[in-house]
PDB file of C-alpha atoms in Angstrom:
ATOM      1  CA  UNK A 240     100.671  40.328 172.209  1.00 67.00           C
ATOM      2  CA  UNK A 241     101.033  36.677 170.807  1.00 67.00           C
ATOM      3  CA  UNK A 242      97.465  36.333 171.418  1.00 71.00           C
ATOM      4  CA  UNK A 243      96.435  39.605 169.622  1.00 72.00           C
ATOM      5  CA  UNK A 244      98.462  38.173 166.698  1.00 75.00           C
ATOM      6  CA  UNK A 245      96.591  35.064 166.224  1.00 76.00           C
ATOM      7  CA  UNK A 246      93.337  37.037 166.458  1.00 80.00           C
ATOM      8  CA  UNK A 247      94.345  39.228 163.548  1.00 77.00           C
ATOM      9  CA  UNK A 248      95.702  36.362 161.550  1.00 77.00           C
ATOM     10  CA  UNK A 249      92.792  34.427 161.529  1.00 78.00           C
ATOM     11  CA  UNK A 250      90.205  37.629 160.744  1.00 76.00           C
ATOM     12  CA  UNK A 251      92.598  37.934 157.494  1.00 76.00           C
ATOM     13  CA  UNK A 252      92.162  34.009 156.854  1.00 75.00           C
ATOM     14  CA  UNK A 253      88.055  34.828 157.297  1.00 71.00           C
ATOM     15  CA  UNK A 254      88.311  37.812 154.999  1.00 72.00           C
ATOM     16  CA  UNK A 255      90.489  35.723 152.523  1.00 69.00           C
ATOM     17  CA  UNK A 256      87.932  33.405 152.157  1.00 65.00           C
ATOM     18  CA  UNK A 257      85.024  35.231 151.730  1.00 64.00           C
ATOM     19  CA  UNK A 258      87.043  37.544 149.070  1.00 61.00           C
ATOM     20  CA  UNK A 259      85.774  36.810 144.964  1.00 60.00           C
ATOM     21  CA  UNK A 260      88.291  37.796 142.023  1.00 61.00           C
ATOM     22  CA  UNK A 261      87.415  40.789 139.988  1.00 59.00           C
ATOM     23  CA  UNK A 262      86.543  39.858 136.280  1.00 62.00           C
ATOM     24  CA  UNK A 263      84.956  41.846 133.922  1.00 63.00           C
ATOM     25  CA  UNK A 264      81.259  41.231 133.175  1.00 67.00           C
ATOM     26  CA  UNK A 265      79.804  39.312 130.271  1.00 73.00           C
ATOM     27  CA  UNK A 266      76.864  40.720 128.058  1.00 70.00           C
ATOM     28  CA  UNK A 267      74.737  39.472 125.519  1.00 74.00           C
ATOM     29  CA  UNK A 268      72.988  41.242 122.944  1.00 70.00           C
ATOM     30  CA  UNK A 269      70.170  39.049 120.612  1.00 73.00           C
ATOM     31  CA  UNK A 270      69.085  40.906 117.112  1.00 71.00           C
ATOM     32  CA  UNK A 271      65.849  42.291 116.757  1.00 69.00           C
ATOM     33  CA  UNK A 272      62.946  40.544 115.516  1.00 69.00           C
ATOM     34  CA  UNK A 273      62.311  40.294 111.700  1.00 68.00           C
ATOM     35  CA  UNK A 274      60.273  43.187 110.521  1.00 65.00           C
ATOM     36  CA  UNK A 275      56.504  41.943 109.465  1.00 67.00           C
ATOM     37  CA  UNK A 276      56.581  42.725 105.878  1.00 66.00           C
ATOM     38  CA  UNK A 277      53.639  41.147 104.111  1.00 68.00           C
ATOM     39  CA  UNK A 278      54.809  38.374 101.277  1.00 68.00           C
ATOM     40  CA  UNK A 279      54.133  39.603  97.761  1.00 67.00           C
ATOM     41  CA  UNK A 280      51.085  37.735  95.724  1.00 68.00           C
ATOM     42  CA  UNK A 281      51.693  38.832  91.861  1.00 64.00           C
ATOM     43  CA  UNK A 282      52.682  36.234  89.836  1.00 66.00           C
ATOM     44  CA  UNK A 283      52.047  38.891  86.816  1.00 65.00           C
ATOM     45  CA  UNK A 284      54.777  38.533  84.550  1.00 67.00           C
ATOM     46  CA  UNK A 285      56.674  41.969  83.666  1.00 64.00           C
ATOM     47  CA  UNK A 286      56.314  41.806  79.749  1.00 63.00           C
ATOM     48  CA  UNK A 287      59.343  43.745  77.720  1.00 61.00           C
ATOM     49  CA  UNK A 288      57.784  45.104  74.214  1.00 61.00           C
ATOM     50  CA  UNK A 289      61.028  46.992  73.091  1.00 62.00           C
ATOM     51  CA  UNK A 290      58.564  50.229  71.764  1.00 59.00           C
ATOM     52  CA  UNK A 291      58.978  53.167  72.390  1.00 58.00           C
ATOM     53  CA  UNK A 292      56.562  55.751  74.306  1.00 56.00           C
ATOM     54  CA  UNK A 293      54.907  58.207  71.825  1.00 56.00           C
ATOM     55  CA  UNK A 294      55.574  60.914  73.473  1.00 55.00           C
ATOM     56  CA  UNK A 295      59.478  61.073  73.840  1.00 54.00           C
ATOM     57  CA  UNK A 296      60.012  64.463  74.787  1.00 54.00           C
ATOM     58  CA  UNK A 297      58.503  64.774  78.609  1.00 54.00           C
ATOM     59  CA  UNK A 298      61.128  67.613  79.368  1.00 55.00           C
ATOM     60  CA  UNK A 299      60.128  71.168  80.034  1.00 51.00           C
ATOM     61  CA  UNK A 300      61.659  72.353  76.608  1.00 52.00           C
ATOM     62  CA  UNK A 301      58.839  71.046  75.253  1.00 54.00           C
ATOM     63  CA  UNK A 302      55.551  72.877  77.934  1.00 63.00           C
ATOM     64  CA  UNK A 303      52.936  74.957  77.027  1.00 68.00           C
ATOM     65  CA  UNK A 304      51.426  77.655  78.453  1.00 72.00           C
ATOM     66  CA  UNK A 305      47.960  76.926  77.711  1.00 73.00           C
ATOM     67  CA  UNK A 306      45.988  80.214  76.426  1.00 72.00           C
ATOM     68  CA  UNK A 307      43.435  82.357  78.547  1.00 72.00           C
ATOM     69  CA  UNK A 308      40.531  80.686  79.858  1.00 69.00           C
ATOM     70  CA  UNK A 309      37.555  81.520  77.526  1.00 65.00           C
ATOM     71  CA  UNK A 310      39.531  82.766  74.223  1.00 67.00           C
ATOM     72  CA  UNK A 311      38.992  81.487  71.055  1.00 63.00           C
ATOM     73  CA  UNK A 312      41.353  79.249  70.982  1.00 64.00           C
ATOM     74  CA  UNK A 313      41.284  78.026  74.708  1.00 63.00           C
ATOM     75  CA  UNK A 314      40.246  74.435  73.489  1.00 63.00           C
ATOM     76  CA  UNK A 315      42.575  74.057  70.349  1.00 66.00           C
ATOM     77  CA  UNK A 316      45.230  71.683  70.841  1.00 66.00           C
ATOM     78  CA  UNK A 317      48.733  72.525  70.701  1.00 64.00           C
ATOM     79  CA  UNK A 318      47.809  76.056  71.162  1.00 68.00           C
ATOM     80  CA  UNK A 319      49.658  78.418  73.525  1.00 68.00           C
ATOM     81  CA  UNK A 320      53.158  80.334  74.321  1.00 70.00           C
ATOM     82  CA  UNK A 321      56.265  77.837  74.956  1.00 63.00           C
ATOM     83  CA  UNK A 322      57.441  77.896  78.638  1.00 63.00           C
ATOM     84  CA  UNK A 323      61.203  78.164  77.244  1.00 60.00           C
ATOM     85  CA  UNK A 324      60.879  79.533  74.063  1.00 58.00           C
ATOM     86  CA  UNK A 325      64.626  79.563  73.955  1.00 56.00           C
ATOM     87  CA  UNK A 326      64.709  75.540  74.662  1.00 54.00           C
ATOM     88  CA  UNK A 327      61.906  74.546  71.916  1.00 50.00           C
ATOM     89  CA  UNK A 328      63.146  72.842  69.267  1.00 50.00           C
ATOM     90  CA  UNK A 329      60.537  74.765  66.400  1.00 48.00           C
ATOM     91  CA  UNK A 330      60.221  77.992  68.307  1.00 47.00           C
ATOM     92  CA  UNK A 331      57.591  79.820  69.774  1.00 44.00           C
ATOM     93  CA  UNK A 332      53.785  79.990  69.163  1.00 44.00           C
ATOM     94  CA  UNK A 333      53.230  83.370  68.365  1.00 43.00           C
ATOM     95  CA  UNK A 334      51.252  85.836  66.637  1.00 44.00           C
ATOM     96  CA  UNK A 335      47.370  84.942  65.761  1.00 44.00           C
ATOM     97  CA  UNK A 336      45.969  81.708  64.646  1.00 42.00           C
ATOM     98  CA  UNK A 337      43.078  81.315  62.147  1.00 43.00           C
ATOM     99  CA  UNK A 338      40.493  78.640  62.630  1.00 44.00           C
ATOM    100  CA  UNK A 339      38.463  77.633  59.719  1.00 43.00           C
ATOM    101  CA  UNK A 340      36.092  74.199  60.003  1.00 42.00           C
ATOM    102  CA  UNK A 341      35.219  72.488  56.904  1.00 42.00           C
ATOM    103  CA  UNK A 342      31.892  70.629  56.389  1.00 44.00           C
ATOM    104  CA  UNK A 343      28.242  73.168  56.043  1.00 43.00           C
ATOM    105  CA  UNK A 344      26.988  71.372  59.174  1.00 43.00           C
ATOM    106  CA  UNK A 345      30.168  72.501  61.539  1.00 43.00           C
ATOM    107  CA  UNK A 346      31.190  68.838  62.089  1.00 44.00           C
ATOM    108  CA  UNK A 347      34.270  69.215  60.807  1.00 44.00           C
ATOM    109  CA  UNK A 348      37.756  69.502  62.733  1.00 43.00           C
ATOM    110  CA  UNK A 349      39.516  72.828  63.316  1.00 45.00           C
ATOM    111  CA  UNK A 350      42.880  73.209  61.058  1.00 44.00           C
ATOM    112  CA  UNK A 351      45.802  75.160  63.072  1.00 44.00           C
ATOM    113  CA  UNK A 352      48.035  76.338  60.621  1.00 46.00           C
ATOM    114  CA  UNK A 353      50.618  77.762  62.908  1.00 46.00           C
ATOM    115  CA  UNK A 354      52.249  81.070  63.544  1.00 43.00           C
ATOM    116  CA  UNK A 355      51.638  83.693  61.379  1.00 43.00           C
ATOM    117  CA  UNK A 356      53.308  87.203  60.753  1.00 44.00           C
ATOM    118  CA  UNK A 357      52.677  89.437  63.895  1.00 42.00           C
ATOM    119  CA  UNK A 358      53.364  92.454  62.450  1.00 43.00           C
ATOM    120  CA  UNK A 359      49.951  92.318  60.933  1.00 40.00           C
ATOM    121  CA  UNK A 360      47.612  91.013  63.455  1.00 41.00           C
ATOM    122  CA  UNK A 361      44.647  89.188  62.254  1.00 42.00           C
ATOM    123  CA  UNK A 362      41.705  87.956  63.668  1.00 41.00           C
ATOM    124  CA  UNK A 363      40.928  84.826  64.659  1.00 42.00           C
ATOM    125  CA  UNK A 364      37.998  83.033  63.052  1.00 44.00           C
ATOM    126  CA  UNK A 365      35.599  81.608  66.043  1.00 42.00           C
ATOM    127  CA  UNK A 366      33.814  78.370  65.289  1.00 44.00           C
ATOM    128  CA  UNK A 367      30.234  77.570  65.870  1.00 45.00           C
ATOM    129  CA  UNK A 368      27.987  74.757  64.557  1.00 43.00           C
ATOM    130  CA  UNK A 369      25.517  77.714  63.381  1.00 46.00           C
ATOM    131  CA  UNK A 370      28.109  77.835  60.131  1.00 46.00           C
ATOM    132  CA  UNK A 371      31.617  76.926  57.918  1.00 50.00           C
ATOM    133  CA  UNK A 372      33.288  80.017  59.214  1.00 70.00           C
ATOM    134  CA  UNK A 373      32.833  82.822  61.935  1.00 83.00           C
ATOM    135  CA  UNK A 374      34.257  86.126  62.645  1.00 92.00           C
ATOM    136  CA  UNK A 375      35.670  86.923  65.707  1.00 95.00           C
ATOM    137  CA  UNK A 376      37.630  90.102  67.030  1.00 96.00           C
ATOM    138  CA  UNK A 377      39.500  89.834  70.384  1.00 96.00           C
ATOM    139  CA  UNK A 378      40.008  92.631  72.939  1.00 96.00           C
ATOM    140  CA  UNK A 379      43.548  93.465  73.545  1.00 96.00           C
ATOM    141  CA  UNK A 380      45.061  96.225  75.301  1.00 96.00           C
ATOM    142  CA  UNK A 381      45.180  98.718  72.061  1.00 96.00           C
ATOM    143  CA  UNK A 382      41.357  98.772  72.298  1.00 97.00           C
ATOM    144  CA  UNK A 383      41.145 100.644  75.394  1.00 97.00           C
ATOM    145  CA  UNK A 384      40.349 104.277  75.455  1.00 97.00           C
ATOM    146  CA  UNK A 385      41.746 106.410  78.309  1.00 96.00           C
ATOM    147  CA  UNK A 386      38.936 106.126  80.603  1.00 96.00           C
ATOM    148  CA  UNK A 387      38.827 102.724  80.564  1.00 96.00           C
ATOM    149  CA  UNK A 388      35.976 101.810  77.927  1.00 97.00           C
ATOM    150  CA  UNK A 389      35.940  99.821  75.521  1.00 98.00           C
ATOM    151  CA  UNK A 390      33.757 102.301  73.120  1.00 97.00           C
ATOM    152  CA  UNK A 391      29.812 103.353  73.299  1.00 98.00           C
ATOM    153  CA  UNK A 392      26.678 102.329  72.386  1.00 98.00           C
ATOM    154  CA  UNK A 393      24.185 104.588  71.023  1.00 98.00           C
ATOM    155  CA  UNK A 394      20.709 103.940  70.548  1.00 98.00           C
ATOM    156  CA  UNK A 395      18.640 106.867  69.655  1.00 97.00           C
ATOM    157  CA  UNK A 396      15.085 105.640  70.073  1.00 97.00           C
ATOM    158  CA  UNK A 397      15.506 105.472  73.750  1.00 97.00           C
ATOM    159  CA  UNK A 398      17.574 108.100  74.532  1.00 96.00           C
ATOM    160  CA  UNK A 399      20.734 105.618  74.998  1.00 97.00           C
ATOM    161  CA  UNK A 400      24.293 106.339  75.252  1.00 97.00           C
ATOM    162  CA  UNK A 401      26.315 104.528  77.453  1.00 98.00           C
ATOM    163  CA  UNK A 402      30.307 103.377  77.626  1.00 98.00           C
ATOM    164  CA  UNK A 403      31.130  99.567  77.066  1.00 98.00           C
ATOM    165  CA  UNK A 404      33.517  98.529  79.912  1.00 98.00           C
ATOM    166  CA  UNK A 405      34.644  94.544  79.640  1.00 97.00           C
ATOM    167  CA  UNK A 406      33.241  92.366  82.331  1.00 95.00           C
ATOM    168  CA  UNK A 407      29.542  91.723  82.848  1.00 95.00           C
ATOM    169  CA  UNK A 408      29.924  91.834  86.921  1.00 93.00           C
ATOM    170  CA  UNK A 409      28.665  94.628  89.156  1.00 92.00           C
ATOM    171  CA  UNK A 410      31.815  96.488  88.835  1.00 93.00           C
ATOM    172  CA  UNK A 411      31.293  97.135  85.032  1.00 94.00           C
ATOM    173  CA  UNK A 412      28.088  97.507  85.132  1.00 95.00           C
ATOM    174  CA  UNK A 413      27.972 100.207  87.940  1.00 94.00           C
ATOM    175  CA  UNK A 414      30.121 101.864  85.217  1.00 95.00           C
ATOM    176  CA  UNK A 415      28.005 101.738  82.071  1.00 96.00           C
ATOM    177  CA  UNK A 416      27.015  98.421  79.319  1.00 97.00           C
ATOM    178  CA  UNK A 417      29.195  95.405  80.489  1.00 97.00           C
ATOM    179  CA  UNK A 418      30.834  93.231  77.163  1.00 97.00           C
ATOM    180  CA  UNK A 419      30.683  89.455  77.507  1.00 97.00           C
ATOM    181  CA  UNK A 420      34.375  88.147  77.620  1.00 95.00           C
ATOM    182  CA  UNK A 421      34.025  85.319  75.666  1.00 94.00           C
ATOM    183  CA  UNK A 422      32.249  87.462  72.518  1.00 96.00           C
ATOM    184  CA  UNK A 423      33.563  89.290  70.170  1.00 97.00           C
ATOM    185  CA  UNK A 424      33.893  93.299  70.069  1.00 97.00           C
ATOM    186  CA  UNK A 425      34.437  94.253  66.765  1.00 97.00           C
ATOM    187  CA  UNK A 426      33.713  91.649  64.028  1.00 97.00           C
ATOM    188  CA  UNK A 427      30.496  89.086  64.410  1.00 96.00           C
ATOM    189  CA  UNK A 428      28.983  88.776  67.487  1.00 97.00           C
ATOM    190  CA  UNK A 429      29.429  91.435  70.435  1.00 98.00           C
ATOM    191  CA  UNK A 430      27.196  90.647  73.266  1.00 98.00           C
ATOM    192  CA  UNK A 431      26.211  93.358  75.677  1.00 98.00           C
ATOM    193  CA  UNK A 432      25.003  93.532  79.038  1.00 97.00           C
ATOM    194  CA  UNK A 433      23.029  96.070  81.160  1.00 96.00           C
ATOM    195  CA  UNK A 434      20.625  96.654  84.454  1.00 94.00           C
ATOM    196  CA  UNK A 435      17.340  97.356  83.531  1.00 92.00           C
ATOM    197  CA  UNK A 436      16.497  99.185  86.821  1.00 89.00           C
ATOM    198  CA  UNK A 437      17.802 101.477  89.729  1.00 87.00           C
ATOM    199  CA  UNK A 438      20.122 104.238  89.124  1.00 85.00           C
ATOM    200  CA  UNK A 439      22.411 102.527  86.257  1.00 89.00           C
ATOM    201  CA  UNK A 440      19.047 100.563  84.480  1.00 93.00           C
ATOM    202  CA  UNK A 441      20.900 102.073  80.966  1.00 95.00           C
ATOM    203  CA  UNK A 442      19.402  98.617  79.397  1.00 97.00           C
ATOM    204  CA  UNK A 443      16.009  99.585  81.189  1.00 95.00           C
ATOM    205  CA  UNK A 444      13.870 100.241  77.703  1.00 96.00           C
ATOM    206  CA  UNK A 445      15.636  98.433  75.648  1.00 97.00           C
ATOM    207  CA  UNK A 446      12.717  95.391  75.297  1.00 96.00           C
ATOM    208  CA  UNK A 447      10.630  98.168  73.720  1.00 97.00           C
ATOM    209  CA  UNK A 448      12.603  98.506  70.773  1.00 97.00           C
ATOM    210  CA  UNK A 449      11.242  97.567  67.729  1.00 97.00           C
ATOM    211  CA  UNK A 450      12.454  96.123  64.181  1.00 96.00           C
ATOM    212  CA  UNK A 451      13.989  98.684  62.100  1.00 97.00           C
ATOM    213  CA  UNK A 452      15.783 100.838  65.338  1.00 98.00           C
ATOM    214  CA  UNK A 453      19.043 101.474  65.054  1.00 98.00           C
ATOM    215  CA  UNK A 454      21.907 101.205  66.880  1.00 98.00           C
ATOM    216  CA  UNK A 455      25.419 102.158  66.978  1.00 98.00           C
ATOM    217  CA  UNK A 456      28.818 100.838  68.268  1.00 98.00           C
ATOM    218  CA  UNK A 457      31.634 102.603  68.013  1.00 98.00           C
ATOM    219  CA  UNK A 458      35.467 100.852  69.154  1.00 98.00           C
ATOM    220  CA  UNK A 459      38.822 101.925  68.470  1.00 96.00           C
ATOM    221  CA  UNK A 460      38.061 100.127  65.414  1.00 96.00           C
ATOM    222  CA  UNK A 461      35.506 102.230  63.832  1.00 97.00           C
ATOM    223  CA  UNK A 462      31.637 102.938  63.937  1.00 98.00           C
ATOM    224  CA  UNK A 463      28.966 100.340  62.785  1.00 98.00           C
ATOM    225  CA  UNK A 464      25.246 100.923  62.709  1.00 98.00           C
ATOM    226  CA  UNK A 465      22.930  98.026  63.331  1.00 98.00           C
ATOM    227  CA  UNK A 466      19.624  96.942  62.739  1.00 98.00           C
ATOM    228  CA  UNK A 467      17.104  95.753  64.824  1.00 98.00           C
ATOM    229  CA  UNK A 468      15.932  92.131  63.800  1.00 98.00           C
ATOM    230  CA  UNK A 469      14.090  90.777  66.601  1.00 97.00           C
ATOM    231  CA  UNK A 470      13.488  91.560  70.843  1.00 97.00           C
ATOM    232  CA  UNK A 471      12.244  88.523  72.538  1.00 97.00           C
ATOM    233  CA  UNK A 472      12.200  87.158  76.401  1.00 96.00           C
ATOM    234  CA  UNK A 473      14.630  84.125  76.601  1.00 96.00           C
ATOM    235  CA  UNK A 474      15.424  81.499  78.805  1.00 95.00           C
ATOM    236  CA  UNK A 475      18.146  82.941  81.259  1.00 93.00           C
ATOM    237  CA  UNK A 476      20.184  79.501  80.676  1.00 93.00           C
ATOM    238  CA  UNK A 477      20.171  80.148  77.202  1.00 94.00           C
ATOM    239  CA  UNK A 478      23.060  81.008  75.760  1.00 93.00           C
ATOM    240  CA  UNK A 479      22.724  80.672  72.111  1.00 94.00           C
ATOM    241  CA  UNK A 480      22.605  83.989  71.140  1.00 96.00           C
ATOM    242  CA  UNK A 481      25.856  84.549  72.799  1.00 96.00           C
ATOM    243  CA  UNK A 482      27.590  82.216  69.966  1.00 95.00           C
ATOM    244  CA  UNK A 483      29.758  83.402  67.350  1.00 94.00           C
ATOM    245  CA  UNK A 484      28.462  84.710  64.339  1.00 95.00           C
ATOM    246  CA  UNK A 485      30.042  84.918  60.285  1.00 94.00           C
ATOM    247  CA  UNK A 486      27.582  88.153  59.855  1.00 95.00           C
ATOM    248  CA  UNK A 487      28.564  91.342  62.118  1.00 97.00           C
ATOM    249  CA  UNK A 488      25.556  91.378  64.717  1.00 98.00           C
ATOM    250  CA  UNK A 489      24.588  92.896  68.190  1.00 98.00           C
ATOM    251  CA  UNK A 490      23.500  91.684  71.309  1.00 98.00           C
ATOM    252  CA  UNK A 491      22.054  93.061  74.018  1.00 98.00           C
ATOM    253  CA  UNK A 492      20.836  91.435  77.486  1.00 97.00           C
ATOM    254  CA  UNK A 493      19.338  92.999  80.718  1.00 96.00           C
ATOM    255  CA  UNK A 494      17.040  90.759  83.066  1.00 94.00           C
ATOM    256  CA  UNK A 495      13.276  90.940  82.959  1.00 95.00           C
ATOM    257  CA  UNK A 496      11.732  93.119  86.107  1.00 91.00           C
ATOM    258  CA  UNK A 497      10.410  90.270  88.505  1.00 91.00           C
ATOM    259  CA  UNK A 498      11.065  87.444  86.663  1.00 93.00           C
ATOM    260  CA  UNK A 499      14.790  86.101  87.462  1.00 91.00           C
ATOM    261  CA  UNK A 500      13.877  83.101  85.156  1.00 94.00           C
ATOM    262  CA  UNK A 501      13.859  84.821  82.121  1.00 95.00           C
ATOM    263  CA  UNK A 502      15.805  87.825  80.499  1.00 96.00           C
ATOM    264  CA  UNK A 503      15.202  90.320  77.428  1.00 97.00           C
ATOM    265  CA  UNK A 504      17.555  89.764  74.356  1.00 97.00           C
ATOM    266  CA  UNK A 505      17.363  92.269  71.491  1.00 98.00           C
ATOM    267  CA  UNK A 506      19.403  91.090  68.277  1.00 98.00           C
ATOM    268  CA  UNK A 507      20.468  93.562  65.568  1.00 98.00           C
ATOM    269  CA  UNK A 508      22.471  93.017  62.093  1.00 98.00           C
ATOM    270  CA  UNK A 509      24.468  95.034  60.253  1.00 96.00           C
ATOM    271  CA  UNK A 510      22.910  97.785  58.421  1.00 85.00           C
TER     272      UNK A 510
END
């Protein structure tokens, strides 16, 4: 028994030595590395003029809406409905606007006078270089007639008479005579499109009119008779006969049977 005491006693002496305290354990954290930002190189010095900006009011009191595209006054500055009418300062653009350019050669600069009385609609004038002052009548929404036209074209010589329909694509003139957007319907220049062949060719015989025919528009507006003046083959970039006018004028357009560079253009005045 003695003997089996020692034994134990020195197995805990053995184990005693071998034993480590407990401790808690250390840890060391280093900070990232510096981020590789490039170093700046203007030496420009920021230069303080005390003005003010011109324009002042960036806000959205003070947006346009800027008119159709291809209107007649599309391209005039300052033209257009406010965005928040009930924000601007002067009230909204409204009503019509006429345009009048000073100078006989059409160098001039366009004069907006502002908002007129829209309980009498005018028309706006439509400048050109061709003269001081042109005529122009837009197409609004009291034009139409039930059926969708814009009016009808009569020209007796050839057996013509056809609806107007506004547009120039296929869709219009499936329909009947197409009216160039940007031209006028009533007063100067309304320009007129038509297929010359197939089922629809309504503007098939018109390049055999000559000087003197007549033809007819009638609108919502009233009834004009027009005069031949001249049928010629033009360019089919050329647009000048498409301009705005001070005299009340027709225009008609159809292409010329195999020859896609070139299209007939019969011009008639006022009788």
């Amino acid at each position: 028994m003695k003997k089996y005491l020692s034994t134990l006693l020195a197995v805990c002496l053995v184990l005693a030595a071998f034993s480590m305290p407990a401790s808690a354990l250390e840890y060391t954290f280093d900070s990232p590395p510096t981020g590789d930002f490039g170093t700046p190189t203007s030496t420009e010095d920021i230069i303080q003029t005390g003005a003010e900006p011109a324009n002042k009011d960036r806000s959205k009191s003070s947006a346009l809406i800027p008119p159709g595209f291809g209107t007649p006054t599309s391209y005039l500055p300052n033209s257009g409905e406010y965005l928040t009418p009930n924000l601007a300062a002067d009230g909204p653009l409204s009503g019509n606007y006429t345009l009048t350019v000073t100078g006989g050669t059409g160098g001039g600069a366009p004069a907006l006078p502002g908002a007129v009385d829209t309980s009498a609609p005018t028309s706006p004038a439509y400048p050109t270089t061709s003269g001081p002052v042109t005529a122009f009548t837009d197409v609004t929404a009291d034009l139409y007639y039930r059926n969708g036209s814009l009016g009808t074209l009569e020209i007796p010589s050839i057996g013509l008479s056809v609806n107007i329909y506004q547009g120039t694509d296929s869709a219009a003139l499936k329909k009947g005579a197409g009216h160039f957007t940007n031209t006028s319907i009533w007063n100067g220049n309304v320009a007129l499109a038509g297929h010359n062949r197939g089922v629809n060719n309504h503007f098939g015989k018109i390049h055999t009119l000559d000087t003197g025919n007549t033809i007819t528009l009638t609108t919502a507006l009233g009834t004009r008779t027009y005069t031949v003046t001249s049928v010629a083959k033009v360019d089919v970039m050329d647009n000048t006969m498409l301009e705005a006018t001070s005299d009340n004028c027709i225009t008609l357009f159809t292409c010329v049977m195999n020859q896609p560079s070139y299209r007939w253009c019969v011009r008639a005045v006022e009788a």
